[in-house]
Amino acid sequence: KQEVTQIPAALSVPEGENLVLNCSFTDSAIYNLQWFRQDPGKGLTSLLLIQSSQREQTSGRLNASLDKSSGRSTLYIAASQPGDSATYLCAVTTDSWGKLQFGAGTQVVVTP
Amino acid sequence: GAVVSQHPSWVICKSGTSVKIECRSLDFQATTMFWYRQFPKQSLMLMATSNEGSKATYEQGVEKDKFLINHASLTLSTLTVTSAHPEDSSFYICSARGTGGEAFFGQGTRLTVV
């Protein structure tokens, strides 16, 4: 059974520092991996999607890498801002229908 | 990105009543939608996979007679919580997958059963 783990569970950094969020999964047979952001009491906002054949994806200050063979993905957020404070979730797609298996998330606080 | 709209965003109901939650894909067709449940400070747990024109597939431990799912069109799936009880209080979120494989989520529905 696929298990997704996110480390650390919580992270607090001063504004301007770079953020590094880790995600690991136990079964490398994935279709893709997706990073999401969730604000308190809200739904999920898709940040980056990495297909299983890709090594990384970039969008603005965000960069995500994928090493499928070792079961790891890392989300980098450059020059963090207070508005980046949220919970970040990674999820892997485990079947052709698009079923997602989520990690528990990393709660990020960026202090001014 | 694609837009998934979920309604209502919050609802309070009395114990024993039923509540319907709607999930719409606004600018794309979704043959498959997913329903998740999230408890406070926990991650999302998949409840069921909703397929247009056929019966939903429920995850182990999810009561299909309690959580009725209907996916009558390519842009609408509904989740009905029947005979709701306080333990059904939770945050329910739907998602749909775009053509590129990316999952898009609704805003979520906060259900409180009193």
Short mmCIF file of N, CA and C in Angstrom, two decimals, chain A residues 1-70:
data_model
loop_
_atom_site.label_atom_id
_atom_site.label_comp_id
_atom_site.label_asym_id
_atom_site.label_seq_id
_atom_site.Cartn_x
_atom_site.Cartn_y
_atom_site.Cartn_z
N LYS A 1 0.85 -1.19 0.00
CA LYS A 1 0.00 0.00 0.00
C LYS A 1 0.89 1.25 0.00
N GLN A 2 0.53 2.20 -0.84
CA GLN A 2 1.30 3.44 -0.94
C GLN A 2 1.16 4.26 0.33
N GLU A 3 2.29 4.74 0.84
CA GLU A 3 2.29 5.65 1.98
C GLU A 3 3.11 6.88 1.61
N VAL A 4 2.57 8.03 1.96
CA VAL A 4 3.21 9.30 1.66
C VAL A 4 3.53 10.02 2.96
N THR A 5 4.78 10.43 3.10
CA THR A 5 5.24 11.07 4.33
C THR A 5 5.81 12.44 4.01
N GLN A 6 5.47 13.41 4.86
CA GLN A 6 6.01 14.74 4.68
C GLN A 6 6.78 15.18 5.93
N ILE A 7 7.97 15.68 5.69
CA ILE A 7 8.83 16.13 6.77
C ILE A 7 9.38 17.50 6.39
N PRO A 8 9.40 18.50 7.33
CA PRO A 8 8.88 18.37 8.69
C PRO A 8 7.36 18.56 8.74
N ALA A 9 6.77 18.32 9.87
CA ALA A 9 5.34 18.53 10.03
C ALA A 9 5.01 20.02 10.15
N ALA A 10 5.97 20.76 10.67
CA ALA A 10 5.77 22.21 10.82
C ALA A 10 7.11 22.91 10.64
N LEU A 11 7.03 24.15 10.18
CA LEU A 11 8.24 24.90 9.86
C LEU A 11 7.97 26.38 10.03
N SER A 12 8.87 27.08 10.71
CA SER A 12 8.72 28.52 10.88
C SER A 12 10.01 29.19 10.46
N VAL A 13 9.92 30.14 9.56
CA VAL A 13 11.11 30.82 9.05
C VAL A 13 10.86 32.32 8.98
N PRO A 14 11.91 33.12 9.07
CA PRO A 14 11.74 34.56 8.88
C PRO A 14 11.60 34.87 7.40
N GLU A 15 10.91 35.94 7.14
CA GLU A 15 10.69 36.39 5.77
C GLU A 15 12.02 36.51 5.02
N GLY A 16 12.03 36.05 3.76
CA GLY A 16 13.22 36.15 2.94
C GLY A 16 14.02 34.86 2.84
N GLU A 17 13.83 34.00 3.82
CA GLU A 17 14.56 32.72 3.77
C GLU A 17 13.92 31.79 2.75
N ASN A 18 14.72 30.85 2.26
CA ASN A 18 14.20 29.84 1.33
C ASN A 18 13.57 28.70 2.13
N LEU A 19 12.50 28.15 1.59
CA LEU A 19 11.81 27.03 2.23
C LEU A 19 12.12 25.74 1.48
N VAL A 20 12.32 24.67 2.25
CA VAL A 20 12.55 23.35 1.65
C VAL A 20 11.60 22.37 2.32
N LEU A 21 10.68 21.82 1.54
CA LEU A 21 9.68 20.89 2.06
C LEU A 21 9.89 19.53 1.40
N ASN A 22 9.86 18.50 2.20
CA ASN A 22 10.16 17.16 1.71
C ASN A 22 8.94 16.25 1.70
N CYS A 23 8.92 15.39 0.71
CA CYS A 23 7.83 14.43 0.55
C CYS A 23 8.45 13.11 0.10
N SER A 24 8.07 12.02 0.74
CA SER A 24 8.56 10.70 0.32
C SER A 24 7.38 9.75 0.16
N PHE A 25 7.55 8.80 -0.74
CA PHE A 25 6.48 7.82 -0.99
C PHE A 25 7.12 6.43 -1.11
N THR A 26 6.37 5.42 -0.74
CA THR A 26 6.94 4.08 -0.61
C THR A 26 6.90 3.27 -1.90
N ASP A 27 5.95 3.55 -2.77
CA ASP A 27 5.82 2.79 -4.02
C ASP A 27 6.14 3.71 -5.19
N SER A 28 7.17 3.39 -5.95
CA SER A 28 7.60 4.28 -7.04
C SER A 28 6.70 4.20 -8.27
N ALA A 29 5.73 3.29 -8.26
CA ALA A 29 4.82 3.15 -9.40
C ALA A 29 3.72 4.20 -9.32
N ILE A 30 4.07 5.43 -9.62
CA ILE A 30 3.11 6.53 -9.56
C ILE A 30 2.91 7.09 -10.96
N TYR A 31 1.77 7.74 -11.15
CA TYR A 31 1.50 8.40 -12.42
C TYR A 31 2.04 9.81 -12.42
N ASN A 32 1.88 10.48 -11.31
CA ASN A 32 2.43 11.82 -11.16
C ASN A 32 2.43 12.20 -9.69
N LEU A 33 3.02 13.35 -9.40
CA LEU A 33 3.06 13.88 -8.04
C LEU A 33 2.64 15.33 -8.11
N GLN A 34 1.85 15.74 -7.15
CA GLN A 34 1.32 17.10 -7.17
C GLN A 34 1.53 17.75 -5.81
N TRP A 35 1.89 19.02 -5.84
CA TRP A 35 2.00 19.81 -4.62
C TRP A 35 0.82 20.77 -4.55
N PHE A 36 0.25 20.88 -3.34
CA PHE A 36 -0.88 21.75 -3.11
C PHE A 36 -0.60 22.68 -1.93
N ARG A 37 -1.35 23.75 -1.92
CA ARG A 37 -1.36 24.66 -0.78
C ARG A 37 -2.78 24.69 -0.22
N GLN A 38 -2.88 24.67 1.12
CA GLN A 38 -4.20 24.77 1.75
C GLN A 38 -4.15 25.83 2.85
N ASP A 39 -5.01 26.82 2.73
CA ASP A 39 -5.17 27.82 3.78
C ASP A 39 -6.24 27.34 4.75
N PRO A 40 -6.20 27.79 5.99
CA PRO A 40 -7.14 27.28 7.02
C PRO A 40 -8.59 27.38 6.58
N GLY A 41 -9.31 26.28 6.67
CA GLY A 41 -10.73 26.25 6.34
C GLY A 41 -11.04 26.36 4.86
N LYS A 42 -10.04 26.21 4.03
CA LYS A 42 -10.23 26.37 2.58
C LYS A 42 -9.92 25.08 1.84
N GLY A 43 -10.23 25.10 0.55
CA GLY A 43 -9.90 23.96 -0.29
C GLY A 43 -8.42 23.96 -0.65
N LEU A 44 -8.06 23.15 -1.62
CA LEU A 44 -6.66 23.01 -2.02
C LEU A 44 -6.40 23.76 -3.32
N THR A 45 -5.25 24.43 -3.35
CA THR A 45 -4.82 25.12 -4.55
C THR A 45 -3.64 24.36 -5.13
N SER A 46 -3.75 23.97 -6.39
CA SER A 46 -2.67 23.24 -7.03
C SER A 46 -1.49 24.16 -7.30
N LEU A 47 -0.30 23.74 -6.89
CA LEU A 47 0.91 24.53 -7.10
C LEU A 47 1.71 24.02 -8.29
N LEU A 48 2.06 22.75 -8.25
CA LEU A 48 2.88 22.15 -9.30
C LEU A 48 2.47 20.71 -9.50
N LEU A 49 2.52 20.28 -10.76
CA LEU A 49 2.28 18.89 -11.11
C LEU A 49 3.52 18.37 -11.81
N ILE A 50 4.06 17.25 -11.33
CA ILE A 50 5.22 16.64 -11.97
C ILE A 50 4.79 15.27 -12.48
N GLN A 51 4.90 15.06 -13.78
CA GLN A 51 4.59 13.75 -14.34
C GLN A 51 5.69 12.76 -13.95
N SER A 52 5.37 11.50 -13.97
CA SER A 52 6.32 10.48 -13.51
C SER A 52 7.60 10.46 -14.34
N SER A 53 7.52 10.95 -15.58
CA SER A 53 8.70 10.95 -16.46
C SER A 53 9.55 12.22 -16.30
N GLN A 54 9.06 13.16 -15.51
CA GLN A 54 9.77 14.42 -15.35
C GLN A 54 10.63 14.42 -14.09
N ARG A 55 11.62 15.32 -14.07
CA ARG A 55 12.51 15.42 -12.92
C ARG A 55 12.19 16.65 -12.07
N GLU A 56 11.64 17.69 -12.71
CA GLU A 56 11.31 18.88 -11.94
C GLU A 56 10.32 19.76 -12.71
N GLN A 57 9.71 20.66 -11.93
CA GLN A 57 8.80 21.64 -12.49
C GLN A 57 9.03 22.95 -11.75
N THR A 58 8.86 24.05 -12.47
CA THR A 58 9.09 25.37 -11.87
C THR A 58 7.94 26.29 -12.20
N SER A 59 7.58 27.11 -11.21
CA SER A 59 6.57 28.14 -11.42
C SER A 59 6.90 29.31 -10.51
N GLY A 60 7.40 30.38 -11.08
CA GLY A 60 7.75 31.55 -10.29
C GLY A 60 8.81 31.23 -9.25
N ARG A 61 8.47 31.47 -7.99
CA ARG A 61 9.42 31.20 -6.89
C ARG A 61 9.41 29.73 -6.45
N LEU A 62 8.56 28.95 -7.06
CA LEU A 62 8.43 27.55 -6.66
C LEU A 62 9.16 26.63 -7.63
N ASN A 63 9.84 25.65 -7.04
CA ASN A 63 10.50 24.61 -7.83
C ASN A 63 10.30 23.29 -7.12
N ALA A 64 9.86 22.29 -7.86
CA ALA A 64 9.67 20.96 -7.27
C ALA A 64 10.48 19.95 -8.06
N SER A 65 11.15 19.09 -7.34
CA SER A 65 11.92 18.01 -7.97
C SER A 65 11.27 16.68 -7.67
N LEU A 66 11.55 15.71 -8.52
CA LEU A 66 11.02 14.36 -8.33
C LEU A 66 12.10 13.35 -8.64
N ASP A 67 12.37 12.48 -7.68
CA ASP A 67 13.26 11.34 -7.89
C ASP A 67 12.41 10.10 -7.64
N LYS A 68 11.83 9.57 -8.71
CA LYS A 68 10.89 8.48 -8.56
C LYS A 68 11.54 7.22 -8.01
N SER A 69 12.77 6.96 -8.43
CA SER A 69 13.44 5.73 -8.02
C SER A 69 13.68 5.68 -6.52
N SER A 70 13.95 6.83 -5.93
CA SER A 70 14.17 6.86 -4.48
C SER A 70 12.91 7.25 -3.72
#
